[in-house]
PDB file of C-alpha atoms in Angstrom:
ATOM      1  CA  MET W   9      15.189 124.214  99.363  1.00 40.00           C
ATOM      2  CA  THR W  10      18.663 123.932 101.181  1.00 44.00           C
ATOM      3  CA  THR W  11      21.206 123.232  99.147  1.00 48.00           C
ATOM      4  CA  ALA W  12      24.195 120.764  99.574  1.00 52.00           C
ATOM      5  CA  VAL W  13      27.978 122.674 101.050  1.00 57.00           C
ATOM      6  CA  GLY W  14      30.268 121.442  99.042  1.00 52.00           C
ATOM      7  CA  ALA W  15      31.215 117.703  97.123  1.00 50.00           C
ATOM      8  CA  PRO W  16      30.388 114.568  98.888  1.00 50.00           C
ATOM      9  CA  GLY W  17      32.634 112.468 101.446  1.00 54.00           C
ATOM     10  CA  SER W  18      34.729 116.776 100.789  1.00 62.00           C
ATOM     11  CA  PRO W  19      36.298 118.100 104.423  1.00 72.00           C
ATOM     12  CA  ARG W  20      33.353 120.758 103.845  1.00 72.00           C
ATOM     13  CA  ARG W  21      30.977 118.655 103.532  1.00 71.00           C
ATOM     14  CA  TYR W  22      32.028 117.058 106.820  1.00 73.00           C
ATOM     15  CA  LEU W  23      31.921 119.732 108.717  1.00 76.00           C
ATOM     16  CA  HIS W  24      28.425 121.798 107.514  1.00 71.00           C
ATOM     17  CA  ALA W  25      26.372 118.111 108.362  1.00 73.00           C
ATOM     18  CA  LEU W  26      29.006 118.705 112.606  1.00 76.00           C
ATOM     19  CA  TRP W  27      28.073 122.234 112.940  1.00 74.00           C
ATOM     20  CA  LEU W  28      24.208 121.317 111.685  1.00 76.00           C
ATOM     21  CA  LEU W  29      24.869 118.206 114.447  1.00 72.00           C
ATOM     22  CA  SER W  30      26.103 119.941 116.280  1.00 72.00           C
ATOM     23  CA  ALA W  31      24.933 123.303 116.362  1.00 73.00           C
ATOM     24  CA  ARG W  32      21.014 120.954 116.645  1.00 73.00           C
ATOM     25  CA  ASP W  33      22.189 119.769 119.976  1.00 70.00           C
ATOM     26  CA  LEU W  34      22.843 122.795 122.124  1.00 68.00           C
ATOM     27  CA  LYS W  35      18.978 123.428 120.498  1.00 71.00           C
ATOM     28  CA  VAL W  36      17.371 120.734 122.195  1.00 69.00           C
ATOM     29  CA  ARG W  37      19.206 120.862 125.435  1.00 67.00           C
ATOM     30  CA  TYR W  38      18.166 124.569 125.605  1.00 64.00           C
ATOM     31  CA  ALA W  39      14.920 124.828 123.906  1.00 65.00           C
ATOM     32  CA  THR W  40      13.594 122.235 126.465  1.00 62.00           C
ATOM     33  CA  SER W  41      15.461 124.030 129.677  1.00 59.00           C
ATOM     34  CA  ALA W  42      14.091 127.397 131.758  1.00 54.00           C
ATOM     35  CA  LEU W  43      17.414 127.440 132.560  1.00 60.00           C
ATOM     36  CA  GLY W  44      19.032 127.234 129.419  1.00 60.00           C
ATOM     37  CA  TYR W  45      21.961 128.720 129.141  1.00 64.00           C
ATOM     38  CA  LEU W  46      23.308 128.935 132.515  1.00 72.00           C
ATOM     39  CA  TRP W  47      23.197 125.631 132.632  1.00 67.00           C
ATOM     40  CA  SER W  48      26.366 125.925 131.722  1.00 67.00           C
ATOM     41  CA  ILE W  49      28.315 127.820 134.264  1.00 74.00           C
ATOM     42  CA  LEU W  50      26.240 126.487 137.431  1.00 76.00           C
ATOM     43  CA  ASP W  51      27.850 122.735 137.013  1.00 74.00           C
ATOM     44  CA  PRO W  52      31.494 124.115 137.173  1.00 75.00           C
ATOM     45  CA  LEU W  53      30.036 127.421 139.798  1.00 77.00           C
ATOM     46  CA  VAL W  54      28.397 125.279 142.666  1.00 80.00           C
ATOM     47  CA  MET W  55      32.118 123.104 142.592  1.00 78.00           C
ATOM     48  CA  SER W  56      34.088 126.452 142.939  1.00 78.00           C
ATOM     49  CA  ALA W  57      31.839 127.645 145.385  1.00 80.00           C
ATOM     50  CA  ILE W  58      31.801 124.104 146.965  1.00 82.00           C
ATOM     51  CA  TYR W  59      36.015 123.842 146.773  1.00 78.00           C
ATOM     52  CA  TRP W  60      36.661 127.267 147.573  1.00 79.00           C
ATOM     53  CA  PHE W  61      34.397 126.939 151.107  1.00 82.00           C
ATOM     54  CA  VAL W  62      36.418 123.444 152.155  1.00 79.00           C
ATOM     55  CA  PHE W  63      39.487 124.884 151.702  1.00 75.00           C
ATOM     56  CA  THR W  64      39.565 128.430 152.615  1.00 74.00           C
ATOM     57  CA  GLN W  65      36.429 128.892 155.213  1.00 74.00           C
ATOM     58  CA  VAL W  66      37.131 125.326 157.356  1.00 72.00           C
ATOM     59  CA  PHE W  67      40.569 124.280 156.488  1.00 68.00           C
ATOM     60  CA  GLN W  68      43.565 125.256 156.437  1.00 71.00           C
ATOM     61  CA  ARG W  69      45.350 125.375 152.722  1.00 70.00           C
ATOM     62  CA  SER W  70      47.654 124.362 151.682  1.00 71.00           C
ATOM     63  CA  VAL W  71      47.623 123.538 147.541  1.00 77.00           C
ATOM     64  CA  GLY W  72      47.193 126.059 144.619  1.00 79.00           C
ATOM     65  CA  GLU W  73      47.793 129.759 144.868  1.00 85.00           C
ATOM     66  CA  ASP W  74      45.725 132.373 145.493  1.00 85.00           C
ATOM     67  CA  PRO W  75      43.590 133.641 145.017  1.00 89.00           C
ATOM     68  CA  TYR W  76      42.222 130.872 145.792  1.00 88.00           C
ATOM     69  CA  ILE W  77      38.248 130.754 143.206  1.00 88.00           C
ATOM     70  CA  VAL W  78      40.186 131.809 140.109  1.00 91.00           C
ATOM     71  CA  PHE W  79      42.681 128.749 140.297  1.00 93.00           C
ATOM     72  CA  LEU W  80      39.789 126.157 140.812  1.00 91.00           C
ATOM     73  CA  ILE W  81      37.568 127.765 137.988  1.00 91.00           C
ATOM     74  CA  THR W  82      40.897 127.368 136.004  1.00 94.00           C
ATOM     75  CA  ALA W  83      40.971 123.704 135.877  1.00 94.00           C
ATOM     76  CA  LEU W  84      37.228 123.042 136.414  1.00 92.00           C
ATOM     77  CA  LEU W  85      36.005 124.212 133.524  1.00 93.00           C
ATOM     78  CA  PRO W  86      37.198 122.066 130.718  1.00 95.00           C
ATOM     79  CA  TRP W  87      37.657 119.138 133.380  1.00 95.00           C
ATOM     80  CA  VAL W  88      33.347 119.952 133.319  1.00 92.00           C
ATOM     81  CA  TRP W  89      33.895 120.014 129.497  1.00 94.00           C
ATOM     82  CA  PHE W  90      36.124 116.907 129.215  1.00 96.00           C
ATOM     83  CA  ASN W  91      33.248 114.468 130.958  1.00 95.00           C
ATOM     84  CA  ALA W  92      30.261 116.363 129.601  1.00 92.00           C
ATOM     85  CA  ALA W  93      32.293 115.110 127.030  1.00 94.00           C
ATOM     86  CA  VAL W  94      33.405 111.886 127.204  1.00 96.00           C
ATOM     87  CA  GLY W  95      30.152 110.366 129.309  1.00 93.00           C
ATOM     88  CA  ASP W  96      28.631 111.396 126.469  1.00 91.00           C
ATOM     89  CA  PHE W  97      31.109 108.320 124.125  1.00 93.00           C
ATOM     90  CA  THR W  98      29.714 105.893 125.857  1.00 91.00           C
ATOM     91  CA  ARG W  99      26.700 106.150 124.179  1.00 88.00           C
ATOM     92  CA  ALA W 100      27.664 107.817 120.592  1.00 85.00           C
ATOM     93  CA  PHE W 101      26.087 105.309 118.156  1.00 86.00           C
ATOM     94  CA  ASN W 102      23.885 103.455 120.236  1.00 82.00           C
ATOM     95  CA  LYS W 103      21.496 106.772 121.181  1.00 78.00           C
ATOM     96  CA  ASP W 104      20.676 107.749 117.023  1.00 73.00           C
ATOM     97  CA  ALA W 105      21.651 103.352 116.380  1.00 74.00           C
ATOM     98  CA  LYS W 106      19.063 103.710 113.744  1.00 74.00           C
ATOM     99  CA  LEU W 107      20.508 107.587 112.216  1.00 73.00           C
ATOM    100  CA  VAL W 108      24.064 106.491 111.794  1.00 73.00           C
ATOM    101  CA  ARG W 109      23.578 102.765 109.898  1.00 74.00           C
ATOM    102  CA  SER W 110      21.301 104.938 107.442  1.00 71.00           C
ATOM    103  CA  THR W 111      23.554 107.775 107.043  1.00 73.00           C
ATOM    104  CA  ALA W 112      26.534 107.719 104.200  1.00 70.00           C
ATOM    105  CA  ILE W 113      28.359 111.385 105.951  1.00 75.00           C
ATOM    106  CA  PRO W 114      31.419 109.864 108.274  1.00 79.00           C
ATOM    107  CA  ARG W 115      30.604 107.942 111.388  1.00 83.00           C
ATOM    108  CA  SER W 116      33.318 109.787 113.218  1.00 85.00           C
ATOM    109  CA  ILE W 117      31.045 112.887 113.086  1.00 87.00           C
ATOM    110  CA  TRP W 118      28.579 110.479 115.920  1.00 87.00           C
ATOM    111  CA  VAL W 119      32.318 112.248 118.388  1.00 91.00           C
ATOM    112  CA  GLY W 120      33.025 114.991 116.638  1.00 90.00           C
ATOM    113  CA  ARG W 121      29.140 116.809 117.329  1.00 89.00           C
ATOM    114  CA  ILE W 122      29.275 116.019 121.155  1.00 91.00           C
ATOM    115  CA  VAL W 123      33.286 117.283 121.069  1.00 94.00           C
ATOM    116  CA  LEU W 124      32.071 120.335 119.291  1.00 90.00           C
ATOM    117  CA  SER W 125      28.831 121.352 121.138  1.00 88.00           C
ATOM    118  CA  LYS W 126      30.384 120.296 124.482  1.00 91.00           C
ATOM    119  CA  GLY W 127      33.129 122.192 123.553  1.00 92.00           C
ATOM    120  CA  ILE W 128      30.568 125.883 123.316  1.00 88.00           C
ATOM    121  CA  GLU W 129      29.438 125.397 126.331  1.00 87.00           C
ATOM    122  CA  PHE W 130      32.265 125.362 127.770  1.00 92.00           C
ATOM    123  CA  LEU W 131      32.955 128.827 125.971  1.00 89.00           C
ATOM    124  CA  PHE W 132      29.887 130.078 127.249  1.00 85.00           C
ATOM    125  CA  SER W 133      30.928 129.389 131.334  1.00 86.00           C
ATOM    126  CA  LEU W 134      34.618 131.771 130.053  1.00 89.00           C
ATOM    127  CA  PRO W 135      32.902 134.662 131.506  1.00 87.00           C
ATOM    128  CA  VAL W 136      33.037 133.129 134.913  1.00 86.00           C
ATOM    129  CA  LEU W 137      35.847 133.231 134.509  1.00 89.00           C
ATOM    130  CA  ALA W 138      36.382 136.755 133.491  1.00 89.00           C
ATOM    131  CA  ILE W 139      34.292 137.818 136.163  1.00 88.00           C
ATOM    132  CA  PHE W 140      35.976 136.572 139.696  1.00 88.00           C
ATOM    133  CA  ALA W 141      38.906 137.018 137.829  1.00 90.00           C
ATOM    134  CA  ILE W 142      38.383 140.546 138.091  1.00 90.00           C
ATOM    135  CA  VAL W 143      36.720 140.615 140.967  1.00 87.00           C
ATOM    136  CA  SER W 144      39.463 138.822 142.874  1.00 87.00           C
ATOM    137  CA  GLY W 145      42.211 140.964 141.010  1.00 87.00           C
ATOM    138  CA  ALA W 146      44.059 137.514 139.815  1.00 87.00           C
ATOM    139  CA  ALA W 147      46.818 139.733 137.505  1.00 88.00           C
ATOM    140  CA  VAL W 148      45.833 138.604 133.378  1.00 90.00           C
ATOM    141  CA  GLY W 149      50.166 137.354 131.988  1.00 88.00           C
ATOM    142  CA  TRP W 150      51.436 136.431 128.882  1.00 90.00           C
ATOM    143  CA  GLY W 151      50.154 133.161 129.330  1.00 90.00           C
ATOM    144  CA  ILE W 152      46.833 134.056 128.082  1.00 92.00           C
ATOM    145  CA  LEU W 153      48.685 134.089 125.291  1.00 94.00           C
ATOM    146  CA  LEU W 154      48.743 129.451 125.687  1.00 95.00           C
ATOM    147  CA  PHE W 155      45.011 129.533 126.088  1.00 94.00           C
ATOM    148  CA  PRO W 156      43.959 128.454 122.375  1.00 95.00           C
ATOM    149  CA  LEU W 157      47.008 126.057 121.948  1.00 97.00           C
ATOM    150  CA  ALA W 158      45.027 124.716 126.387  1.00 97.00           C
ATOM    151  CA  VAL W 159      41.684 123.995 123.243  1.00 97.00           C
ATOM    152  CA  ALA W 160      43.726 122.496 120.689  1.00 97.00           C
ATOM    153  CA  LEU W 161      45.266 119.717 122.594  1.00 97.00           C
ATOM    154  CA  GLN W 162      41.636 118.787 124.633  1.00 98.00           C
ATOM    155  CA  VAL W 163      40.005 118.627 121.556  1.00 97.00           C
ATOM    156  CA  SER W 164      42.285 116.678 119.700  1.00 97.00           C
ATOM    157  CA  LEU W 165      42.918 114.277 123.227  1.00 97.00           C
ATOM    158  CA  LEU W 166      38.690 114.260 123.552  1.00 97.00           C
ATOM    159  CA  VAL W 167      38.772 113.128 119.524  1.00 97.00           C
ATOM    160  CA  GLY W 168      41.517 110.642 120.546  1.00 97.00           C
ATOM    161  CA  LEU W 169      39.156 109.458 123.537  1.00 97.00           C
ATOM    162  CA  GLY W 170      35.879 109.778 121.767  1.00 95.00           C
ATOM    163  CA  LEU W 171      37.292 107.692 118.718  1.00 95.00           C
ATOM    164  CA  ILE W 172      38.127 104.289 121.786  1.00 95.00           C
ATOM    165  CA  VAL W 173      35.521 105.326 123.772  1.00 95.00           C
ATOM    166  CA  ALA W 174      32.206 105.822 121.442  1.00 93.00           C
ATOM    167  CA  PRO W 175      33.240 102.082 119.854  1.00 93.00           C
ATOM    168  CA  LEU W 176      34.447 100.221 122.109  1.00 94.00           C
ATOM    169  CA  CYS W 177      30.729 100.712 124.547  1.00 92.00           C
ATOM    170  CA  VAL W 178      28.944  99.241 121.495  1.00 90.00           C
ATOM    171  CA  LEU W 179      30.656  96.632 121.086  1.00 91.00           C
ATOM    172  CA  TYR W 180      31.668  95.593 125.222  1.00 90.00           C
ATOM    173  CA  SER W 181      27.697  97.477 127.041  1.00 85.00           C
ATOM    174  CA  ASP W 182      29.687  97.597 131.012  1.00 87.00           C
ATOM    175  CA  LEU W 183      32.310 100.138 129.137  1.00 90.00           C
ATOM    176  CA  GLU W 184      29.942 102.743 130.385  1.00 88.00           C
ATOM    177  CA  ARG W 185      29.525 102.324 133.688  1.00 90.00           C
ATOM    178  CA  THR W 186      32.954 101.619 134.022  1.00 93.00           C
ATOM    179  CA  THR W 187      33.710 104.822 132.177  1.00 93.00           C
ATOM    180  CA  LYS W 188      32.226 106.395 134.733  1.00 92.00           C
ATOM    181  CA  LEU W 189      33.835 105.411 137.638  1.00 94.00           C
ATOM    182  CA  ILE W 190      37.134 104.761 135.714  1.00 94.00           C
ATOM    183  CA  LEU W 191      36.307 108.968 135.666  1.00 95.00           C
ATOM    184  CA  ARG W 192      34.784 109.645 139.299  1.00 93.00           C
ATOM    185  CA  ALA W 193      39.170 108.308 140.492  1.00 94.00           C
ATOM    186  CA  LEU W 194      39.650 110.411 137.406  1.00 95.00           C
ATOM    187  CA  PHE W 195      38.694 114.351 138.855  1.00 93.00           C
ATOM    188  CA  TYR W 196      40.721 113.724 142.265  1.00 91.00           C
ATOM    189  CA  ALA W 197      44.028 111.603 140.124  1.00 93.00           C
ATOM    190  CA  SER W 198      44.021 115.256 138.500  1.00 94.00           C
ATOM    191  CA  PRO W 199      45.755 118.295 139.117  1.00 94.00           C
ATOM    192  CA  ILE W 200      41.963 120.669 140.402  1.00 92.00           C
ATOM    193  CA  ILE W 201      42.065 120.845 143.609  1.00 90.00           C
ATOM    194  CA  TYR W 202      45.771 121.266 143.994  1.00 91.00           C
ATOM    195  CA  SER W 203      49.069 121.800 141.147  1.00 91.00           C
ATOM    196  CA  VAL W 204      51.084 119.609 139.993  1.00 91.00           C
ATOM    197  CA  GLY W 205      53.570 120.981 141.992  1.00 88.00           C
ATOM    198  CA  ASP W 206      51.533 120.266 144.974  1.00 89.00           C
ATOM    199  CA  LEU W 207      52.169 116.203 144.909  1.00 90.00           C
ATOM    200  CA  PRO W 208      55.024 114.551 147.407  1.00 89.00           C
ATOM    201  CA  GLY W 209      58.271 112.692 145.938  1.00 88.00           C
ATOM    202  CA  ILE W 210      57.789 110.804 142.488  1.00 92.00           C
ATOM    203  CA  PHE W 211      54.118 111.887 142.810  1.00 90.00           C
ATOM    204  CA  PRO W 212      55.010 114.698 140.814  1.00 90.00           C
ATOM    205  CA  GLN W 213      56.449 112.512 137.117  1.00 91.00           C
ATOM    206  CA  LEU W 214      53.975 110.450 137.487  1.00 92.00           C
ATOM    207  CA  ALA W 215      51.134 113.094 136.891  1.00 92.00           C
ATOM    208  CA  ALA W 216      52.703 114.344 133.958  1.00 92.00           C
ATOM    209  CA  PHE W 217      51.425 111.134 131.928  1.00 94.00           C
ATOM    210  CA  ASN W 218      48.381 112.090 133.096  1.00 95.00           C
ATOM    211  CA  PRO W 219      47.330 114.250 129.778  1.00 96.00           C
ATOM    212  CA  LEU W 220      45.511 115.882 132.214  1.00 97.00           C
ATOM    213  CA  SER W 221      47.997 118.108 133.963  1.00 96.00           C
ATOM    214  CA  GLY W 222      50.026 119.668 130.887  1.00 96.00           C
ATOM    215  CA  ILE W 223      46.775 120.769 129.529  1.00 97.00           C
ATOM    216  CA  PHE W 224      45.254 122.510 132.743  1.00 97.00           C
ATOM    217  CA  ILE W 225      48.902 123.842 132.728  1.00 96.00           C
ATOM    218  CA  LEU W 226      48.082 125.556 129.909  1.00 97.00           C
ATOM    219  CA  TYR W 227      44.654 127.377 130.777  1.00 96.00           C
ATOM    220  CA  ARG W 228      46.356 128.431 134.565  1.00 95.00           C
ATOM    221  CA  ALA W 229      49.933 129.854 132.291  1.00 94.00           C
ATOM    222  CA  ALA W 230      47.792 133.286 132.351  1.00 92.00           C
ATOM    223  CA  PHE W 231      46.766 133.983 135.525  1.00 94.00           C
ATOM    224  CA  PHE W 232      49.621 131.573 137.874  1.00 93.00           C
ATOM    225  CA  PRO W 233      52.724 130.943 135.294  1.00 91.00           C
ATOM    226  CA  ASP W 234      54.688 130.488 138.790  1.00 90.00           C
ATOM    227  CA  GLN W 235      52.585 126.476 138.556  1.00 90.00           C
ATOM    228  CA  TRP W 236      54.882 126.309 134.662  1.00 93.00           C
ATOM    229  CA  ASP W 237      55.947 122.898 134.326  1.00 93.00           C
ATOM    230  CA  THR W 238      57.768 122.484 131.172  1.00 94.00           C
ATOM    231  CA  PHE W 239      58.071 117.885 130.963  1.00 95.00           C
ATOM    232  CA  ALA W 240      54.461 118.294 132.421  1.00 95.00           C
ATOM    233  CA  VAL W 241      52.982 120.464 129.622  1.00 96.00           C
ATOM    234  CA  ALA W 242      55.351 118.356 126.929  1.00 97.00           C
ATOM    235  CA  VAL W 243      54.315 115.019 128.002  1.00 96.00           C
ATOM    236  CA  GLY W 244      50.402 116.991 127.658  1.00 96.00           C
ATOM    237  CA  ALA W 245      50.469 118.046 123.838  1.00 97.00           C
ATOM    238  CA  ALA W 246      52.510 114.495 123.094  1.00 97.00           C
ATOM    239  CA  MET W 247      49.599 112.410 124.680  1.00 96.00           C
ATOM    240  CA  SER W 248      47.654 114.568 123.393  1.00 97.00           C
ATOM    241  CA  ILE W 249      47.960 113.659 119.376  1.00 97.00           C
ATOM    242  CA  LEU W 250      49.352 109.970 121.005  1.00 97.00           C
ATOM    243  CA  PHE W 251      45.794 109.323 121.643  1.00 97.00           C
ATOM    244  CA  LEU W 252      44.635 111.370 118.649  1.00 97.00           C
ATOM    245  CA  LEU W 253      46.304 108.522 116.339  1.00 97.00           C
ATOM    246  CA  LEU W 254      45.788 105.566 117.787  1.00 97.00           C
ATOM    247  CA  GLY W 255      41.737 107.288 118.945  1.00 96.00           C
ATOM    248  CA  LEU W 256      42.075 107.661 114.168  1.00 95.00           C
ATOM    249  CA  VAL W 257      43.692 103.863 113.823  1.00 96.00           C
ATOM    250  CA  VAL W 258      41.570 101.654 116.153  1.00 95.00           C
ATOM    251  CA  PHE W 259      37.930 103.330 115.173  1.00 93.00           C
ATOM    252  CA  ARG W 260      38.514 102.491 111.772  1.00 93.00           C
ATOM    253  CA  ALA W 261      39.560  98.800 112.798  1.00 94.00           C
ATOM    254  CA  LEU W 262      35.653  98.741 114.669  1.00 92.00           C
ATOM    255  CA  GLU W 263      33.453 100.733 113.088  1.00 87.00           C
ATOM    256  CA  ARG W 264      32.580  98.221 110.864  1.00 88.00           C
ATOM    257  CA  PRO W 265      31.823  95.515 113.642  1.00 87.00           C
ATOM    258  CA  VAL W 266      29.891  99.258 115.695  1.00 86.00           C
ATOM    259  CA  LEU W 267      28.010  99.312 112.157  1.00 84.00           C
ATOM    260  CA  LYS W 268      27.237  95.159 112.552  1.00 81.00           C
ATOM    261  CA  GLU W 269      25.856  95.268 116.964  1.00 80.00           C
ATOM    262  CA  LEU W 270      23.374  98.198 116.373  1.00 70.00           C
TER     263      LEU W 270
END
């Protein structure tokens, strides 16, 4: 017999339910896979290897910094988290429609569980970054202290986007495919294989309004302090918080129509 944690509607009860659902997602994902945990690192590892080979062995690279493999991985790992979470947001409610309708817990938990489970996979993949940093001799500086801030801002951004994308995809089914196209374009519009400073003309200022630019700079600050851009970081932080607030407003307005549609 399990004992309920916290009073109904309390933050403690919410967090407990959030953890149980996220843990269930991870167990299901790894239990049905022979490679299990390795899938958390294979995707960013293969992507990094491909881009490293193309830009260092095939073409003359003029973007990023050395060691380039570390430069790539510091942005690719959080990108995989972002991409996987946003992709799952499009099916967050439709996938468990019956459960969403019948449970008394806040419906925002279906967004939170995705952010948390994908975030845990991101943390599981960090040993890959550590190994490549050691092997390539990348120096670790004071910027490592900014890593928790980068994670916190990415969580804020993802929760905000999830609270917008998840209900809209229930009401407008075509948005699921549209979101996939946007994510594909956003990969190249984000400073992953290049840095904000590599962009010409006015593009560095424009790139700053992509909140991922400032977040990736925070991740890279541990190894590449020269990549620091105060404007991009400040704008990224402000937009991440803005998306969170906007998401809360949008979700509150759409929750009832979504429940009717499910």
